[in-house]
PDB file of C-alpha atoms and ligand atoms in Angstrom:
ATOM      1  CA  MET Q   1     -87.540 -29.594 -50.210  1.00 97.00           C
ATOM      2  CA  ASN Q   2     -86.850 -26.466 -52.293  1.00 98.00           C
ATOM      3  CA  ILE Q   3     -88.768 -23.575 -50.759  1.00 98.00           C
ATOM      4  CA  ILE Q   4     -89.264 -19.926 -51.697  1.00 98.00           C
ATOM      5  CA  LEU Q   5     -90.380 -17.355 -49.153  1.00 98.00           C
ATOM      6  CA  LEU Q   6     -92.391 -14.717 -50.959  1.00 98.00           C
ATOM      7  CA  GLY Q   7     -93.736 -11.503 -49.436  1.00 98.00           C
ATOM      8  CA  ALA Q   8     -93.359  -7.740 -49.444  1.00 98.00           C
ATOM      9  CA  PRO Q   9     -90.344  -6.119 -47.741  1.00 98.00           C
ATOM     10  CA  GLY Q  10     -91.060  -6.286 -44.019  1.00 98.00           C
ATOM     11  CA  ALA Q  11     -93.596  -9.135 -44.306  1.00 98.00           C
ATOM     12  CA  GLY Q  12     -91.424 -11.202 -41.957  1.00 98.00           C
ATOM     13  CA  LYS Q  13     -89.465 -13.375 -44.410  1.00 98.00           C
ATOM     14  CA  GLY Q  14     -86.118 -13.072 -42.623  1.00 97.00           C
ATOM     15  CA  THR Q  15     -87.692 -13.540 -39.188  1.00 97.00           C
ATOM     16  CA  GLN Q  16     -89.463 -16.713 -40.296  1.00 98.00           C
ATOM     17  CA  ALA Q  17     -86.566 -17.973 -42.414  1.00 97.00           C
ATOM     18  CA  THR Q  18     -84.351 -18.356 -39.328  1.00 95.00           C
ATOM     19  CA  ARG Q  19     -86.984 -20.562 -37.715  1.00 97.00           C
ATOM     20  CA  ILE Q  20     -87.828 -22.594 -40.843  1.00 98.00           C
ATOM     21  CA  SER Q  21     -84.163 -23.142 -41.607  1.00 98.00           C
ATOM     22  CA  GLU Q  22     -83.569 -24.520 -38.093  1.00 97.00           C
ATOM     23  CA  LYS Q  23     -86.604 -26.801 -38.032  1.00 98.00           C
ATOM     24  CA  TYR Q  24     -86.310 -28.213 -41.563  1.00 98.00           C
ATOM     25  CA  HIS Q  25     -82.484 -28.168 -41.729  1.00 98.00           C
ATOM     26  CA  LEU Q  26     -82.392 -26.068 -44.872  1.00 98.00           C
ATOM     27  CA  PRO Q  27     -79.795 -23.431 -45.759  1.00 98.00           C
ATOM     28  CA  HIS Q  28     -81.294 -19.931 -45.606  1.00 98.00           C
ATOM     29  CA  ILE Q  29     -80.298 -18.050 -48.737  1.00 98.00           C
ATOM     30  CA  SER Q  30     -81.148 -14.349 -48.666  1.00 98.00           C
ATOM     31  CA  THR Q  31     -80.081 -12.365 -51.733  1.00 98.00           C
ATOM     32  CA  GLY Q  32     -80.374  -9.182 -49.635  1.00 97.00           C
ATOM     33  CA  ASP Q  33     -77.886 -10.639 -47.097  1.00 97.00           C
ATOM     34  CA  ILE Q  34     -75.554 -11.680 -49.925  1.00 98.00           C
ATOM     35  CA  PHE Q  35     -75.570  -8.133 -51.322  1.00 98.00           C
ATOM     36  CA  ARG Q  36     -75.071  -6.534 -47.879  1.00 97.00           C
ATOM     37  CA  ASP Q  37     -72.146  -8.868 -47.207  1.00 96.00           C
ATOM     38  CA  ASN Q  38     -70.557  -7.925 -50.558  1.00 98.00           C
ATOM     39  CA  ILE Q  39     -71.093  -4.227 -49.852  1.00 97.00           C
ATOM     40  CA  LYS Q  40     -69.433  -4.598 -46.443  1.00 96.00           C
ATOM     41  CA  ARG Q  41     -66.444  -6.386 -47.973  1.00 98.00           C
ATOM     42  CA  GLY Q  42     -66.185  -3.844 -50.796  1.00 98.00           C
ATOM     43  CA  THR Q  43     -66.238  -6.458 -53.579  1.00 98.00           C
ATOM     44  CA  GLN Q  44     -67.059  -5.597 -57.188  1.00 98.00           C
ATOM     45  CA  ILE Q  45     -70.534  -7.047 -56.759  1.00 98.00           C
ATOM     46  CA  GLY Q  46     -70.901  -4.931 -53.622  1.00 98.00           C
ATOM     47  CA  LEU Q  47     -69.885  -1.734 -55.404  1.00 98.00           C
ATOM     48  CA  LEU Q  48     -72.440  -2.392 -58.114  1.00 98.00           C
ATOM     49  CA  ALA Q  49     -75.201  -3.533 -55.736  1.00 98.00           C
ATOM     50  CA  LYS Q  50     -74.860  -0.537 -53.405  1.00 98.00           C
ATOM     51  CA  SER Q  51     -76.165   1.956 -55.944  1.00 97.00           C
ATOM     52  CA  TYR Q  52     -79.350  -0.115 -56.275  1.00 98.00           C
ATOM     53  CA  THR Q  53     -79.932  -1.191 -52.663  1.00 98.00           C
ATOM     54  CA  ASP Q  54     -79.446   2.400 -51.435  1.00 97.00           C
ATOM     55  CA  ARG Q  55     -82.320   3.508 -53.682  1.00 97.00           C
ATOM     56  CA  GLY Q  56     -84.535   0.494 -53.074  1.00 97.00           C
ATOM     57  CA  GLN Q  57     -84.238  -0.643 -56.689  1.00 98.00           C
ATOM     58  CA  LEU Q  58     -83.537  -4.187 -57.837  1.00 98.00           C
ATOM     59  CA  VAL Q  59     -79.954  -5.150 -58.575  1.00 98.00           C
ATOM     60  CA  PRO Q  60     -79.776  -6.162 -62.286  1.00 98.00           C
ATOM     61  CA  ASP Q  61     -81.208  -9.620 -62.996  1.00 98.00           C
ATOM     62  CA  GLU Q  62     -78.108 -10.882 -64.749  1.00 98.00           C
ATOM     63  CA  VAL Q  63     -75.948 -10.358 -61.655  1.00 98.00           C
ATOM     64  CA  THR Q  64     -78.554 -11.602 -59.186  1.00 98.00           C
ATOM     65  CA  CYS Q  65     -79.454 -14.757 -61.116  1.00 98.00           C
ATOM     66  CA  LYS Q  66     -75.805 -15.718 -61.549  1.00 98.00           C
ATOM     67  CA  ILE Q  67     -75.194 -15.412 -57.805  1.00 98.00           C
ATOM     68  CA  VAL Q  68     -78.209 -17.571 -56.957  1.00 98.00           C
ATOM     69  CA  GLU Q  69     -77.429 -20.192 -59.597  1.00 98.00           C
ATOM     70  CA  GLY Q  70     -73.920 -20.553 -58.189  1.00 98.00           C
ATOM     71  CA  ARG Q  71     -75.117 -20.636 -54.590  1.00 98.00           C
ATOM     72  CA  LEU Q  72     -77.670 -23.400 -55.276  1.00 98.00           C
ATOM     73  CA  GLN Q  73     -74.903 -25.596 -56.639  1.00 98.00           C
ATOM     74  CA  GLU Q  74     -73.095 -25.625 -53.296  1.00 98.00           C
ATOM     75  CA  ALA Q  75     -73.089 -28.861 -51.314  1.00 98.00           C
ATOM     76  CA  ASP Q  76     -75.363 -27.645 -48.504  1.00 98.00           C
ATOM     77  CA  CYS Q  77     -78.219 -27.206 -51.012  1.00 98.00           C
ATOM     78  CA  SER Q  78     -78.195 -30.831 -52.148  1.00 97.00           C
ATOM     79  CA  ASN Q  79     -81.151 -31.710 -49.880  1.00 96.00           C
ATOM     80  CA  GLY Q  80     -83.074 -28.490 -50.413  1.00 98.00           C
ATOM     81  CA  TYR Q  81     -82.920 -24.789 -49.747  1.00 98.00           C
ATOM     82  CA  LEU Q  82     -84.918 -21.853 -48.450  1.00 98.00           C
ATOM     83  CA  LEU Q  83     -84.786 -18.811 -50.729  1.00 98.00           C
ATOM     84  CA  ASP Q  84     -85.606 -15.447 -49.154  1.00 98.00           C
ATOM     85  CA  GLY Q  85     -85.887 -12.404 -51.431  1.00 98.00           C
ATOM     86  CA  PHE Q  86     -85.410 -14.306 -54.690  1.00 98.00           C
ATOM     87  CA  PRO Q  87     -87.049 -14.369 -57.198  1.00 98.00           C
ATOM     88  CA  ARG Q  88     -88.300 -10.784 -57.168  1.00 98.00           C
ATOM     89  CA  ASN Q  89     -89.678 -10.469 -60.699  1.00 98.00           C
ATOM     90  CA  LEU Q  90     -90.966 -12.714 -63.484  1.00 98.00           C
ATOM     91  CA  PHE Q  91     -87.643 -12.827 -65.290  1.00 98.00           C
ATOM     92  CA  GLN Q  92     -85.868 -14.146 -62.178  1.00 99.00           C
ATOM     93  CA  ALA Q  93     -88.633 -16.715 -61.613  1.00 98.00           C
ATOM     94  CA  GLN Q  94     -88.299 -17.979 -65.167  1.00 98.00           C
ATOM     95  CA  GLU Q  95     -84.523 -18.136 -64.842  1.00 98.00           C
ATOM     96  CA  LEU Q  96     -84.826 -20.083 -61.580  1.00 98.00           C
ATOM     97  CA  ASP Q  97     -87.014 -22.595 -63.434  1.00 98.00           C
ATOM     98  CA  GLN Q  98     -84.080 -23.206 -65.762  1.00 98.00           C
ATOM     99  CA  PHE Q  99     -81.672 -24.253 -63.020  1.00 96.00           C
ATOM    100  CA  SER Q 100     -83.842 -25.634 -60.210  1.00 98.00           C
ATOM    101  CA  LYS Q 101     -87.241 -27.082 -59.375  1.00 97.00           C
ATOM    102  CA  VAL Q 102     -89.322 -25.290 -56.747  1.00 98.00           C
ATOM    103  CA  ASP Q 103     -91.487 -27.481 -54.488  1.00 98.00           C
ATOM    104  CA  ALA Q 104     -93.312 -24.901 -52.392  1.00 98.00           C
ATOM    105  CA  VAL Q 105     -93.739 -21.134 -52.341  1.00 98.00           C
ATOM    106  CA  ILE Q 106     -94.854 -19.698 -49.015  1.00 98.00           C
ATOM    107  CA  ASN Q 107     -96.453 -16.313 -49.572  1.00 98.00           C
ATOM    108  CA  ILE Q 108     -96.489 -14.284 -46.347  1.00 98.00           C
ATOM    109  CA  ASP Q 109     -99.570 -12.186 -46.838  1.00 98.00           C
ATOM    110  CA  ILE Q 110     -99.803  -8.799 -45.095  1.00 97.00           C
ATOM    111  CA  ASP Q 111    -101.499  -5.473 -45.668  1.00 96.00           C
ATOM    112  CA  LEU Q 112     -98.910  -3.098 -47.140  1.00 94.00           C
ATOM    113  CA  SER Q 113    -100.043  -0.280 -44.821  1.00 95.00           C
ATOM    114  CA  LEU Q 114     -98.317  -2.084 -41.901  1.00 96.00           C
ATOM    115  CA  LEU Q 115     -94.928  -2.267 -43.575  1.00 97.00           C
ATOM    116  CA  MET Q 116     -93.621   1.297 -43.306  1.00 97.00           C
ATOM    117  CA  ASP Q 117     -93.706   1.045 -39.507  1.00 97.00           C
ATOM    118  CA  ARG Q 118     -92.246  -2.465 -39.446  1.00 97.00           C
ATOM    119  CA  LEU Q 119     -89.326  -1.482 -41.690  1.00 98.00           C
ATOM    120  CA  CYS Q 120     -88.498   1.929 -40.244  1.00 98.00           C
ATOM    121  CA  GLY Q 121     -88.575   0.369 -36.753  1.00 98.00           C
ATOM    122  CA  ARG Q 122     -86.485  -2.671 -37.716  1.00 98.00           C
ATOM    123  CA  ARG Q 123     -83.134  -3.239 -36.013  1.00 98.00           C
ATOM    124  CA  VAL Q 124     -80.873  -6.059 -37.172  1.00 97.00           C
ATOM    125  CA  CYS Q 125     -78.095  -7.931 -35.393  1.00 96.00           C
ATOM    126  CA  LYS Q 126     -74.715  -7.250 -37.012  1.00 94.00           C
ATOM    127  CA  ASN Q 127     -73.526 -10.678 -35.982  1.00 93.00           C
ATOM    128  CA  CYS Q 128     -76.348 -13.215 -36.569  1.00 93.00           C
ATOM    129  CA  GLY Q 129     -78.813 -11.194 -38.660  1.00 93.00           C
ATOM    130  CA  GLU Q 130     -81.809 -11.609 -36.329  1.00 93.00           C
ATOM    131  CA  SER Q 131     -84.451  -8.868 -36.815  1.00 95.00           C
ATOM    132  CA  TYR Q 132     -86.117  -6.913 -34.022  1.00 96.00           C
ATOM    133  CA  HIS Q 133     -88.527  -4.006 -33.806  1.00 96.00           C
ATOM    134  CA  VAL Q 134     -87.712  -0.932 -31.681  1.00 97.00           C
ATOM    135  CA  ASN Q 135     -91.153  -1.107 -30.069  1.00 96.00           C
ATOM    136  CA  PHE Q 136     -90.215  -4.389 -28.398  1.00 94.00           C
ATOM    137  CA  LEU Q 137     -86.579  -3.682 -27.553  1.00 97.00           C
ATOM    138  CA  ASN Q 138     -87.199  -1.465 -24.500  1.00 95.00           C
ATOM    139  CA  GLY Q 139     -84.096   0.519 -25.358  1.00 95.00           C
ATOM    140  CA  LYS Q 140     -81.842  -2.561 -25.677  1.00 96.00           C
ATOM    141  CA  THR Q 141     -79.149  -2.320 -28.353  1.00 96.00           C
ATOM    142  CA  ILE Q 142     -77.791  -5.855 -28.068  1.00 97.00           C
ATOM    143  CA  CYS Q 143     -79.100  -9.052 -29.734  1.00 97.00           C
ATOM    144  CA  GLU Q 144     -80.982 -11.381 -27.370  1.00 95.00           C
ATOM    145  CA  LYS Q 145     -79.718 -14.465 -29.172  1.00 95.00           C
ATOM    146  CA  CYS Q 146     -75.987 -13.801 -29.562  1.00 97.00           C
ATOM    147  CA  GLY Q 147     -75.138 -10.512 -27.827  1.00 97.00           C
ATOM    148  CA  GLY Q 148     -74.244  -8.849 -31.169  1.00 98.00           C
ATOM    149  CA  GLU Q 149     -74.730  -5.148 -31.765  1.00 98.00           C
ATOM    150  CA  LEU Q 150     -78.034  -4.052 -33.332  1.00 98.00           C
ATOM    151  CA  TYR Q 151     -78.096  -1.563 -36.204  1.00 97.00           C
ATOM    152  CA  GLN Q 152     -80.578   0.097 -38.522  1.00 97.00           C
ATOM    153  CA  ARG Q 153     -80.268  -0.845 -42.195  1.00 97.00           C
ATOM    154  CA  LYS Q 154     -79.442   2.085 -44.478  1.00 95.00           C
ATOM    155  CA  ASP Q 155     -82.420   1.287 -46.728  1.00 97.00           C
ATOM    156  CA  ASP Q 156     -84.895   1.191 -43.803  1.00 98.00           C
ATOM    157  CA  ASN Q 157     -85.838   4.861 -44.131  1.00 97.00           C
ATOM    158  CA  GLU Q 158     -89.150   6.329 -45.306  1.00 97.00           C
ATOM    159  CA  GLU Q 159     -88.035   7.351 -48.776  1.00 97.00           C
ATOM    160  CA  THR Q 160     -86.313   4.086 -49.676  1.00 98.00           C
ATOM    161  CA  VAL Q 161     -89.052   1.955 -48.121  1.00 98.00           C
ATOM    162  CA  GLY Q 162     -91.534   3.859 -50.337  1.00 97.00           C
ATOM    163  CA  ASN Q 163     -89.492   2.838 -53.400  1.00 98.00           C
ATOM    164  CA  ARG Q 164     -89.162  -0.763 -52.224  1.00 98.00           C
ATOM    165  CA  LEU Q 165     -92.918  -1.102 -51.745  1.00 98.00           C
ATOM    166  CA  LYS Q 166     -93.514   0.345 -55.219  1.00 98.00           C
ATOM    167  CA  VAL Q 167     -91.026  -2.124 -56.720  1.00 98.00           C
ATOM    168  CA  TYR Q 168     -92.753  -4.930 -54.813  1.00 98.00           C
ATOM    169  CA  ASN Q 169     -96.192  -3.969 -56.184  1.00 98.00           C
ATOM    170  CA  GLU Q 170     -95.027  -3.598 -59.741  1.00 98.00           C
ATOM    171  CA  GLN Q 171     -92.508  -6.412 -60.071  1.00 98.00           C
ATOM    172  CA  THR Q 172     -92.767  -8.968 -57.262  1.00 98.00           C
ATOM    173  CA  ALA Q 173     -96.515  -9.209 -56.549  1.00 98.00           C
ATOM    174  CA  PRO Q 174     -97.177 -10.739 -60.024  1.00 98.00           C
ATOM    175  CA  LEU Q 175     -95.230 -13.803 -58.816  1.00 98.00           C
ATOM    176  CA  ILE Q 176     -98.197 -14.732 -56.616  1.00 98.00           C
ATOM    177  CA  ARG Q 177    -100.184 -15.470 -59.760  1.00 98.00           C
ATOM    178  CA  PHE Q 178     -97.198 -17.090 -61.497  1.00 98.00           C
ATOM    179  CA  TYR Q 179     -96.739 -19.639 -58.684  1.00 98.00           C
ATOM    180  CA  THR Q 180    -100.494 -20.115 -58.140  1.00 98.00           C
ATOM    181  CA  GLU Q 181    -100.780 -21.193 -61.760  1.00 98.00           C
ATOM    182  CA  LYS Q 182     -97.924 -23.640 -61.219  1.00 98.00           C
ATOM    183  CA  GLY Q 183     -99.852 -25.111 -58.275  1.00 98.00           C
ATOM    184  CA  VAL Q 184     -97.083 -24.555 -55.686  1.00 98.00           C
ATOM    185  CA  LEU Q 185     -98.268 -21.408 -53.874  1.00 98.00           C
ATOM    186  CA  ARG Q 186     -99.262 -21.675 -50.201  1.00 98.00           C
ATOM    187  CA  ASN Q 187    -100.689 -18.505 -48.668  1.00 98.00           C
ATOM    188  CA  VAL Q 188    -100.024 -17.726 -45.020  1.00 98.00           C
ATOM    189  CA  ASP Q 189    -101.511 -14.838 -43.037  1.00 98.00           C
ATOM    190  CA  GLY Q 190     -98.523 -12.737 -41.887  1.00 98.00           C
ATOM    191  CA  VAL Q 191    -100.362 -10.797 -39.179  1.00 98.00           C
ATOM    192  CA  GLY Q 192    -100.057 -12.118 -35.634  1.00 97.00           C
ATOM    193  CA  ALA Q 193     -97.309 -13.066 -33.208  1.00 96.00           C
ATOM    194  CA  ILE Q 194     -94.071 -14.333 -34.791  1.00 97.00           C
ATOM    195  CA  GLU Q 195     -94.594 -17.832 -33.327  1.00 98.00           C
ATOM    196  CA  GLU Q 196     -98.190 -17.916 -34.590  1.00 98.00           C
ATOM    197  CA  VAL Q 197     -97.091 -17.053 -38.125  1.00 98.00           C
ATOM    198  CA  PHE Q 198     -94.376 -19.716 -37.830  1.00 98.00           C
ATOM    199  CA  GLU Q 199     -96.978 -22.353 -36.874  1.00 98.00           C
ATOM    200  CA  ARG Q 200     -99.057 -21.415 -39.896  1.00 98.00           C
ATOM    201  CA  ILE Q 201     -96.030 -21.801 -42.142  1.00 98.00           C
ATOM    202  CA  CYS Q 202     -95.177 -25.216 -40.679  1.00 98.00           C
ATOM    203  CA  LYS Q 203     -98.758 -26.363 -41.245  1.00 98.00           C
ATOM    204  CA  ALA Q 204     -98.625 -25.118 -44.833  1.00 98.00           C
ATOM    205  CA  LEU Q 205     -95.318 -26.939 -45.409  1.00 97.00           C
ATOM    206  CA  ASP Q 206     -96.391 -30.181 -43.734  1.00 95.00           C
ATOM    207  CA  ARG Q 207     -99.639 -30.339 -45.720  1.00 87.00           C
TER     208      ARG Q 207
HETATM  209  P1  ADP L   1     -88.460  -9.158 -44.351  1.00 68.46           P
HETATM  210  O1  ADP L   1     -87.320 -10.132 -44.254  1.00 68.46           O
HETATM  211  O2  ADP L   1     -89.675  -9.770 -45.007  1.00 68.46           O
HETATM  212  O3  ADP L   1     -88.082  -7.847 -44.973  1.00 68.46           O
HETATM  213  P2  ADP L   1     -88.258  -9.069 -41.404  1.00 68.46           P
HETATM  214  O4  ADP L   1     -88.377 -10.511 -41.041  1.00 68.46           O
HETATM  215  O5  ADP L   1     -86.913  -8.461 -41.317  1.00 68.46           O
HETATM  216  O6  ADP L   1     -88.928  -8.811 -42.871  1.00 68.46           O
HETATM  217  O7  ADP L   1     -89.277  -8.255 -40.487  1.00 68.46           O
HETATM  218  C1  ADP L   1     -89.462  -6.840 -40.654  1.00 68.46           C
HETATM  219  C2  ADP L   1     -89.799  -6.191 -39.313  1.00 68.46           C
HETATM  220  O8  ADP L   1     -91.053  -6.674 -38.833  1.00 68.46           O
HETATM  221  C3  ADP L   1     -88.782  -6.459 -38.201  1.00 68.46           C
HETATM  222  O9  ADP L   1     -88.704  -5.298 -37.404  1.00 68.46           O
HETATM  223  C4  ADP L   1     -89.402  -7.630 -37.424  1.00 68.46           C
HETATM  224  O10 ADP L   1     -88.985  -7.648 -36.070  1.00 68.46           O
HETATM  225  C5  ADP L   1     -90.896  -7.303 -37.565  1.00 68.46           C
HETATM  226  N1  ADP L   1     -91.750  -8.519 -37.581  1.00 68.46           N
HETATM  227  C6  ADP L   1     -91.488  -9.717 -38.166  1.00 68.46           C
HETATM  228  N2  ADP L   1     -92.513 -10.581 -37.973  1.00 68.46           N
HETATM  229  C7  ADP L   1     -93.441  -9.904 -37.263  1.00 68.46           C
HETATM  230  C8  ADP L   1     -94.743 -10.238 -36.727  1.00 68.46           C
HETATM  231  N3  ADP L   1     -95.279 -11.446 -36.911  1.00 68.46           N
HETATM  232  N4  ADP L   1     -95.408  -9.273 -36.061  1.00 68.46           N
HETATM  233  C9  ADP L   1     -94.880  -8.044 -35.877  1.00 68.46           C
HETATM  234  N5  ADP L   1     -93.672  -7.661 -36.316  1.00 68.46           N
HETATM  235  C10 ADP L   1     -92.949  -8.587 -37.004  1.00 68.46           C
HETATM  236  P1  AMP L   2     -83.891  -7.466 -48.739  1.00 68.46           P
HETATM  237  O1  AMP L   2     -82.815  -7.760 -47.751  1.00 68.46           O
HETATM  238  O2  AMP L   2     -84.555  -8.711 -49.291  1.00 68.46           O
HETATM  239  O3  AMP L   2     -84.884  -6.454 -48.234  1.00 68.46           O
HETATM  240  O4  AMP L   2     -83.164  -6.803 -50.003  1.00 68.46           O
HETATM  241  C1  AMP L   2     -82.448  -5.583 -49.896  1.00 68.46           C
HETATM  242  C2  AMP L   2     -82.113  -5.042 -51.281  1.00 68.46           C
HETATM  243  O5  AMP L   2     -81.235  -5.963 -51.978  1.00 68.46           O
HETATM  244  C3  AMP L   2     -83.297  -4.849 -52.238  1.00 68.46           C
HETATM  245  O6  AMP L   2     -83.973  -3.612 -52.028  1.00 68.46           O
HETATM  246  C4  AMP L   2     -82.596  -4.907 -53.602  1.00 68.46           C
HETATM  247  O7  AMP L   2     -81.921  -3.694 -53.887  1.00 68.46           O
HETATM  248  C5  AMP L   2     -81.526  -5.994 -53.361  1.00 68.46           C
HETATM  249  N1  AMP L   2     -82.055  -7.333 -53.703  1.00 68.46           N
HETATM  250  C6  AMP L   2     -82.323  -8.350 -52.848  1.00 68.46           C
HETATM  251  N2  AMP L   2     -82.790  -9.426 -53.496  1.00 68.46           N
HETATM  252  C7  AMP L   2     -82.835  -9.086 -54.818  1.00 68.46           C
HETATM  253  C8  AMP L   2     -83.255  -9.742 -56.001  1.00 68.46           C
HETATM  254  N3  AMP L   2     -83.734 -10.987 -55.983  1.00 68.46           N
HETATM  255  N4  AMP L   2     -83.144  -9.060 -57.182  1.00 68.46           N
HETATM  256  C9  AMP L   2     -82.645  -7.820 -57.227  1.00 68.46           C
HETATM  257  N5  AMP L   2     -82.261  -7.119 -56.155  1.00 68.46           N
HETATM  258  C10 AMP L   2     -82.352  -7.740 -54.945  1.00 68.46           C
END
C-alpha cells in the first residue's frame, strides 16, 4: 500500500510513521530526514536545502520531487511506502501523480494552536530519529529506544516554527481538499495519547 502522512509540522507524523512502518512493513520516507542527512554530510543538496530549512521555507520543488521520484524507485518500495512530509504543495502532489499511485492519505488533524509548544519542546534522537517532548523526559537526554543522544532541531524555534505554520496554511493545507476530491483522504484526530492516535490510524488504514 502506498501511503501519505499529511499534517501540519508537529502533528505527530514522524512519531506515528515509526509505528506504522513497523506494523505494515513499509519503508518510512521523510523528506525532512533526507534533507537533514544531506545537510549533516555537507552534500550539494544539503548546502542548498540548509538555506530553506533554516528559515522554515520549502526547498524548491524541482529538487524535492527528483529526490522522491528516485527514492520510490528503490527496491524496498516495491510493495509500498509511507511518505512523511511529501507532498507539501499542489505542484508536488501533481508531480507525485505522474510517477506513483497513492492508495491512502492519512491526515493527522490537530488544532494549530497546540503546535508551537509541541515543536519548541521536541527533542529528537540523533541515532534513530525518535521524537520526544521535554515535558515527558524528566530531564533525560538519552533515547529510551536506542540510548542515542537527544538534540533540539535547529528549526524548532519560535520564529522558524511561525514560518513553517504559515507555509503549512498557505501551501500544504489545500492538499486536504485535493486528496478528498480524489477519494483517498482518511481523517484522523491527532489529539490524544500517541498509542490512541496510532490505533485510530490503524483503523483508518484497515477500513
Ligand atoms: P511531525 O513529524 O508531524 O513534525 P513529531 O512526530 O515529530 O511531528 O511530533 C512533534 C512533537 O509532538 C514531538 O515533541 C512529539 O513527541 C510530540 N507528539 C507526537 N505525538 C503526540 C501526541 N499524540 N500527543 C502529544 N505530543 C505528541
Ligand atoms: P520536516 O522534517 O518534515 O519538518 O521538514 C523540515 C524542513 O525540510 C521543512 O521546513 C522544509 O524546509 C524541508 N522540507 C521537508 N519536506 C519538504 C518538501 N516536501 N518540500 C519542500 N521542502 C521540504
